[in-house]
Coordinates of C-alpha atoms and ligand atoms in Angstrom, one line a residue:
Chain D
X9 CA 20.9 9.8 9.6
X10 CA 19.4 7.4 6.6
X11 CA 15.6 7.2 6.9
X12 CA 14.5 3.5 7.9
X13 CA 11.0 3.3 8.2
X14 CA 9.3 6.5 6.3
X15 CA 5.3 7.2 5.3
X16 CA 4.1 5.7 2.5
X17 CA 4.4 8.2 -0.6
X18 CA 1.0 7.2 -1.6
X19 CA -0.4 8.4 1.8
X20 CA -0.8 12.5 1.4
X21 CA 0.7 14.7 4.3
X22 CA -2.9 15.0 6.2
X23 CA -5.3 13.5 8.8
X24 CA -7.6 11.1 8.1
X25 CA -11.1 10.4 9.5
X26 CA -10.9 7.6 11.0
X27 CA -11.3 7.4 14.7
X28 CA -8.0 6.8 17.3
X29 CA -6.5 3.3 17.0
X30 CA -8.9 2.2 14.4
X31 CA -7.2 -0.5 11.8
X32 CA -8.8 1.1 9.1
X33 CA -5.9 3.2 8.9
X34 CA -3.2 0.4 9.5
X35 CA -5.0 -1.4 6.2
X36 CA -4.9 1.8 4.9
X37 CA -1.4 2.6 5.4
X38 CA -0.6 -0.8 4.2
X39 CA -2.2 -1.3 0.7
X40 CA -0.2 2.1 0.0
X41 CA 3.0 0.3 1.0
X42 CA 2.2 -2.5 -1.2
X43 CA 1.4 -0.4 -4.0
X44 CA 4.9 1.7 -3.7
X45 CA 7.0 -1.6 -3.4
X46 CA 4.9 -3.2 -6.7
X47 CA 5.4 0.0 -8.4
X48 CA 1.6 0.5 -9.2
X49 CA 0.7 4.0 -7.8
X50 CA 0.2 5.6 -11.4
X51 CA -1.7 2.7 -12.2
X52 CA -4.7 2.4 -9.7
X53 CA -7.7 2.7 -9.8
X54 CA -9.7 2.5 -5.8
X55 CA -13.4 1.8 -5.6
X56 CA -14.7 2.4 -2.7
X57 CA -18.1 0.5 -0.8
X58 CA -20.2 3.4 1.4
X59 CA -19.0 3.3 5.5
X60 CA -16.3 4.2 6.6
X61 CA -14.3 2.9 4.4
X62 CA -15.0 5.6 2.3
X63 CA -13.4 8.1 4.7
X64 CA -9.8 6.9 3.1
X65 CA -10.1 8.7 -0.2
X66 CA -8.8 11.8 1.2
X67 CA -5.8 10.1 2.1
X68 CA -5.1 7.8 -0.6
X69 CA -3.8 9.4 -3.1
X70 CA -5.1 7.2 -5.8
X71 CA -7.7 7.7 -8.3
X72 CA -10.6 6.4 -6.7
X73 CA -14.8 6.7 -7.0
X74 CA -17.4 5.9 -5.0
X75 CA -20.2 3.7 -5.3
X76 CA -24.0 3.1 -4.4
X77 CA -24.1 1.2 -1.3
X78 CA -22.6 -2.6 -2.0
X79 CA -21.7 -2.4 -5.3
X80 CA -17.6 -1.9 -5.5
X81 CA -17.7 -5.2 -7.3
X82 CA -19.8 -5.0 -10.2
X83 CA -18.3 -1.1 -11.0
X84 CA -14.7 -2.5 -10.2
X85 CA -15.3 -5.6 -12.6
X86 CA -16.3 -3.1 -15.4
X87 CA -13.5 -0.8 -15.1
X88 CA -10.9 -3.8 -15.1
X89 CA -13.0 -5.4 -18.7
X90 CA -12.6 -1.5 -20.3
X91 CA -9.5 -1.2 -18.7
X92 CA -7.7 -4.1 -18.5
X93 CA -3.7 -2.7 -17.9
X94 CA -5.7 -0.8 -14.6
X95 CA -4.7 -2.4 -11.5
X96 CA -8.6 -2.3 -9.7
X97 CA -9.0 -3.0 -5.9
X98 CA -12.1 -1.9 -4.2
X99 CA -12.0 -0.9 -0.2
X100 CA -15.2 -2.4 1.3
X101 CA -16.5 -2.8 5.0
X102 CA -18.3 -5.9 6.1
X103 CA -21.6 -4.8 5.8
X104 CA -21.1 -3.3 2.4
X105 CA -19.2 -6.4 1.1
X106 CA -20.7 -9.3 2.9
X107 CA -24.9 -8.0 3.6
X108 CA -26.4 -4.5 1.2
X109 CA -23.6 -6.1 -1.1
X110 CA -23.9 -10.3 -0.9
X111 CA -24.6 -10.5 -4.4
X112 CA -22.4 -8.4 -6.4
X113 CA -19.3 -10.3 -3.9
X114 CA -20.7 -13.4 -4.7
X115 CA -21.3 -12.8 -8.3
X116 CA -17.9 -11.3 -9.1
X117 CA -15.8 -13.9 -7.4
X118 CA -17.8 -17.0 -9.8
X119 CA -16.9 -15.1 -12.6
X120 CA -13.2 -14.5 -11.4
X121 CA -13.5 -11.4 -12.5
X122 CA -9.5 -10.3 -12.2
X123 CA -9.9 -7.2 -9.7
X124 CA -8.3 -6.9 -5.9
X125 CA -10.7 -7.0 -2.9
X126 CA -10.0 -5.6 0.1
X127 CA -12.4 -6.4 3.0
X128 CA -12.6 -4.8 6.4
X129 CA -14.3 -7.2 8.9
X130 CA -15.2 -4.7 11.8
X131 CA -18.0 -7.3 13.2
X132 CA -20.4 -4.3 12.9
X133 CA -21.1 -1.3 10.9
X134 CA -18.9 1.1 11.8
X135 CA -20.3 4.4 10.2
X136 CA -24.0 4.3 11.1
X137 CA -23.8 3.7 14.4
X138 CA -22.4 0.5 15.5
X139 CA -25.6 -2.0 14.0
X140 CA -25.7 -5.7 13.8
X141 CA -23.7 -7.3 10.4
X142 CA -23.6 -10.3 9.1
X143 CA -19.8 -10.8 10.8
X144 CA -20.7 -9.7 14.0
X145 CA -19.8 -12.5 16.8
X146 CA -22.4 -14.6 18.8
X147 CA -23.7 -12.7 22.2
X148 CA -21.3 -9.7 20.5
X149 CA -24.1 -6.6 21.7
X150 CA -24.4 -4.1 19.3
X151 CA -27.1 -1.0 18.6
X152 CA -29.6 -3.8 17.0
X153 CA -28.7 -6.6 19.3
X154 CA -28.7 -4.9 22.8
X155 CA -28.3 -8.3 24.2
X156 CA -26.4 -10.1 21.9
X157 CA -26.4 -11.7 19.2
X158 CA -28.7 -14.5 19.3
X159 CA -28.4 -17.3 16.5
X160 CA -32.2 -18.0 17.1
X161 CA -33.5 -14.4 16.0
X162 CA -30.2 -12.8 13.5
X163 CA -28.5 -16.4 12.8
X164 CA -25.1 -16.7 12.5
X165 CA -21.7 -15.4 11.6
X166 CA -20.7 -15.1 8.1
X167 CA -17.1 -16.3 7.4
X168 CA -16.5 -14.9 3.8
X169 CA -13.4 -16.7 3.5
X170 CA -14.8 -19.9 3.4
X171 CA -18.1 -19.4 1.4
X172 CA -15.6 -17.6 -1.5
X173 CA -13.3 -20.5 -1.3
X174 CA -16.5 -22.9 -2.5
X175 CA -16.7 -21.2 -5.4
X176 CA -14.1 -21.9 -8.4
X177 CA -13.2 -18.2 -9.5
X178 CA -11.0 -17.1 -6.7
X179 CA -7.5 -17.2 -7.3
X180 CA -6.2 -15.9 -4.1
X181 CA -8.6 -15.4 -0.4
X182 CA -6.5 -14.9 2.6
X183 CA -7.5 -13.2 5.9
X184 CA -4.6 -11.2 7.8
X185 CA -4.9 -8.8 11.2
X186 CA -2.8 -5.5 12.4
X187 CA -2.9 -6.7 15.8
X188 CA 1.1 -7.2 15.9
X189 CA 3.6 -6.2 14.0
X190 CA 4.5 -10.4 12.8
X191 CA 0.7 -9.6 11.2
X192 CA 1.4 -6.7 10.0
X193 CA 3.9 -8.0 8.0
X194 CA 1.9 -10.6 7.1
X195 CA -1.1 -8.9 5.8
X196 CA 1.3 -6.6 4.1
X197 CA 2.7 -10.3 2.2
X198 CA -0.9 -11.5 2.0
X199 CA -1.7 -8.1 -0.4
X200 CA 0.9 -7.7 -2.6
X201 CA 0.0 -11.7 -3.1
X202 CA -3.2 -10.9 -4.4
X203 CA -1.7 -7.3 -6.0
X204 CA 0.2 -10.4 -8.2
X205 CA -2.6 -12.2 -8.9
X206 CA -4.6 -8.9 -10.2
X207 CA -1.0 -8.3 -12.3
X208 CA -0.6 -12.1 -13.7
X209 CA -4.1 -11.6 -14.7
X210 CA -5.5 -14.7 -13.0
X211 CA -8.5 -13.8 -11.2
X212 CA -10.4 -12.3 -8.5
X213 CA -8.3 -11.9 -4.7
X214 CA -9.5 -11.2 -1.7
X215 CA -8.1 -9.8 1.2
X216 CA -9.9 -10.1 4.6
X217 CA -8.6 -7.7 7.3
X218 CA -10.3 -8.9 10.6
X219 CA -10.4 -5.3 12.1
X220 CA -12.0 -3.3 14.9
X221 CA -14.4 -1.0 16.1
X222 CA -13.0 0.8 19.3
X223 CA -15.6 3.5 19.4
X224 CA -19.0 1.2 18.3
X225 CA -17.1 -1.8 20.1
X226 CA -17.1 0.8 23.3
X227 CA -12.9 0.0 24.0
X228 CA -10.1 1.8 23.9
X229 CA -7.8 1.5 20.9
X230 CA -5.6 -1.1 22.8
X231 CA -8.5 -2.8 24.4
X232 CA -10.0 -3.7 21.0
X233 CA -6.9 -5.3 20.1
X234 CA -7.0 -7.7 22.9
X235 CA -10.2 -8.1 21.8
X236 CA -9.8 -9.7 18.1
X237 CA -6.9 -11.4 19.6
X238 CA -9.2 -13.3 22.0
X239 CA -12.9 -13.7 20.0
X240 CA -12.6 -12.1 17.0
X241 CA -9.7 -14.8 15.8
X242 CA -11.5 -17.8 17.4
X243 CA -14.5 -16.7 14.5
X244 CA -11.9 -15.9 11.9
X245 CA -8.6 -18.1 11.5
X246 CA -5.6 -16.0 10.0
X247 CA -4.4 -17.7 7.0
X248 CA -4.5 -18.0 3.2
X249 CA -8.1 -20.0 2.0
X250 CA -7.0 -20.1 -1.7
X251 CA -3.8 -19.8 -4.2
X252 CA -3.5 -20.8 -7.4
Chain R
X29 CA 22.1 6.7 17.9
X30 CA 19.1 5.7 15.4
X31 CA 16.0 8.0 16.5
X32 CA 12.5 8.5 16.3
X33 CA 10.3 11.4 14.5
X34 CA 6.4 11.3 15.8
X35 CA 5.0 13.9 13.0
X36 CA 2.6 15.1 16.1
X37 CA -0.4 16.0 14.5
X38 CA -0.9 12.8 12.4
X39 CA -1.2 11.5 16.1
X40 CA -4.2 10.2 17.6
X41 CA -3.1 9.4 21.2
X42 CA -4.4 5.1 20.9
X43 CA -0.9 4.6 22.1
X44 CA -0.3 1.2 20.4
X45 CA 3.5 2.8 19.7
X46 CA 3.8 3.5 23.7
X47 CA 2.9 0.3 24.1
X48 CA 4.3 -1.9 21.3
X49 CA 8.1 -0.4 22.1
X50 CA 10.4 -3.0 23.9
X51 CA 12.4 0.4 25.0
X52 CA 9.8 2.0 26.6
X53 CA 10.7 5.2 24.8
X54 CA 7.4 7.0 23.9
X55 CA 5.1 8.1 25.8
X56 CA 2.6 11.4 26.3
X57 CA 2.7 15.1 27.6
X58 CA -0.4 17.4 28.5
X59 CA -0.3 18.6 25.0
X60 CA -2.8 17.8 22.8
X61 CA -2.7 19.0 19.2
X62 CA -5.4 20.6 16.6
X63 CA -7.2 17.7 16.8
X64 CA -7.5 17.3 20.7
X65 CA -5.6 14.4 21.0
X66 CA -2.9 13.8 23.5
X67 CA 0.2 13.0 21.0
X68 CA 2.9 10.5 21.7
X69 CA 6.1 11.9 22.1
X70 CA 9.9 10.2 22.2
X71 CA 10.5 10.9 26.1
X72 CA 13.9 8.6 26.6
X73 CA 14.5 8.8 22.2
X74 CA 18.2 8.5 23.9
X75 CA 16.9 4.4 24.1
X76 CA 15.5 3.8 20.7
X77 CA 17.4 1.1 18.7
X78 CA 15.9 2.4 15.6
X79 CA 14.4 -1.2 14.7
X80 CA 10.9 0.7 14.2
X81 CA 8.0 -2.1 15.6
X82 CA 6.2 1.1 16.8
X83 CA 7.0 2.8 13.5
X84 CA 5.1 -0.6 12.2
X85 CA 2.2 -0.7 14.6
X86 CA 1.2 3.4 14.1
X87 CA -1.8 2.9 12.3
X88 CA -1.7 6.3 10.8
X89 CA 1.9 6.0 9.6
X90 CA 2.5 9.5 11.9
X91 CA 6.4 7.7 13.1
X92 CA 9.7 7.1 10.8
X93 CA 12.8 5.9 11.8
X94 CA 16.1 7.1 11.1
X95 CA 19.1 5.6 11.9
X96 CA 23.5 6.6 11.2
X97 CA 24.6 5.7 7.8
Ligands
LIG10 C1 -28.3 2.2 0.0 C2 -27.9 2.4 1.0 N1 -28.0 2.3 2.6 C3 -28.0 1.8 3.8 C4 -26.6 3.3 3.3 C5 -26.7 4.0 4.9 N2 -25.3 3.3 5.0 C6 -23.7 4.0 5.6 S1 -22.7 3.5 6.0 C7 -23.7 2.2 6.1 C8 -23.2 0.5 6.5 C9 -21.0 0.5 6.6 O1 -20.7 -0.8 7.4 P1 -19.5 -1.7 6.8 O2 -19.2 -1.7 5.2 O3 -18.8 -2.7 8.1 O4 -18.2 -0.1 7.1 P2 -18.1 0.1 8.8 O5 -18.0 1.5 8.4 O6 -17.9 -0.7 9.4 O7 -16.3 0.4 8.2 C10 -24.8 2.0 6.3 C11 -26.1 0.4 6.6 C12 -26.8 4.2 2.5 N3 -25.9 4.9 2.8 N4 -27.2 3.6 1.0
LIG11 S1 -16.7 4.7 13.5 FE1 -15.2 2.3 13.9 S2 -14.5 1.8 12.3 FE2 -15.9 4.0 11.8 S3 -13.6 5.2 11.9 FE3 -14.2 5.2 14.5 S4 -13.7 3.5 14.9 FE4 -13.3 3.3 12.6
LIG12 S1 12.7 2.2 17.0 FE1 12.6 1.1 17.7 S2 13.4 1.1 20.0 FE2 13.1 3.1 19.2 S3 11.3 4.1 19.6 FE3 10.5 2.0 17.7 S4 9.8 0.6 18.6 FE4 11.3 2.2 20.9
LIG13 S1 0.7 4.6 16.8 FE1 0.6 6.5 15.6 S2 -1.1 7.2 16.5 FE2 -0.9 5.8 17.7 S3 -0.3 6.9 19.7 FE3 2.0 6.5 18.8 S4 2.3 7.9 17.1 FE4 -0.1 8.5 18.0
LIG14 MG1 -18.0 -2.8 9.2

């Protein structure tokens, strides 16, 4: 018998810390599989944000560094400038990238620093129990918006692909999801494209994963996929926002 | 005949593979793994066509797929 589908070699043979059905796991798996296919596993350094994302460094076999909350893009830019031959990726949640780290994200993108950002948008602060994030949908209930997000009080959901696409620095920006097989395939293509931009020295690249948080959304894993398709994708359309 | 192997200790029982398999190969039993998750098992291995849909959708990379050479 020939093995036709294998676990990515860069994933340790252990169970990771994510909840059942959490698409953080899917994003990590896709990133490791893309790095393997591009033969970049040995030269990649990962900068983890703070949040559930930081669960990944016990199962992704990469050199990794944890940063203070929100500072991943600044740290990644510094590593890349000191060691241009290293492939530098960040792995950040929406609270990390779009809230506490908004300045660092915008500045790295605006400078066109040659790093690749993986942004996991699950519309809340997952790790701390499901508070509102800038990306929380209108009317969505979180622990800090118990009656639903109301724009007059809490502002509007923030579309980071569109926001960053207004800058001149980024060379590749795409939004993907992992709810079904065609989308998983497209997600891997986008991750490989973003990494290739870095290999080619083209500047800042980002892939946003429209993700889930079944635990804090109060849904089963399968219900959370339906919620992504019916609600998240309406606010966060998939596609390539920048490709220079 | 194609076949799948599910690493029960990596499975968290999310049921994505159960829902996605076009041949209803995968199901669950009352068995749980060390973490307490009711893991997925191939209950109708004989129907597997080796399409890899289950393995691609499994977030936790618990499934591997084999085919005849
Ligand atoms: C400076 C600082 N402020 C607050 C926290 C608490 N904190 C830990 S994780 C987190 C939110 C993470 O949310 P997100 O980035 O969306 O990641 P998720 O867990 O949803 O993947 C917060 C506020 C912290 N660790 N450090
Ligand atoms: S709390 Fe939410 S984001 Fe964190 S691991 Fe669980 S489901 Fe995933
Ligand atoms: S390989 Fe295809 S047919 Fe076989 S169990 Fe997986 S999804 Fe079902
Ligand atoms: S998709 Fe993976 S983790 Fe989910 S039930 Fe199937 S084998 Fe288990
Ligand atoms: Mg989040």
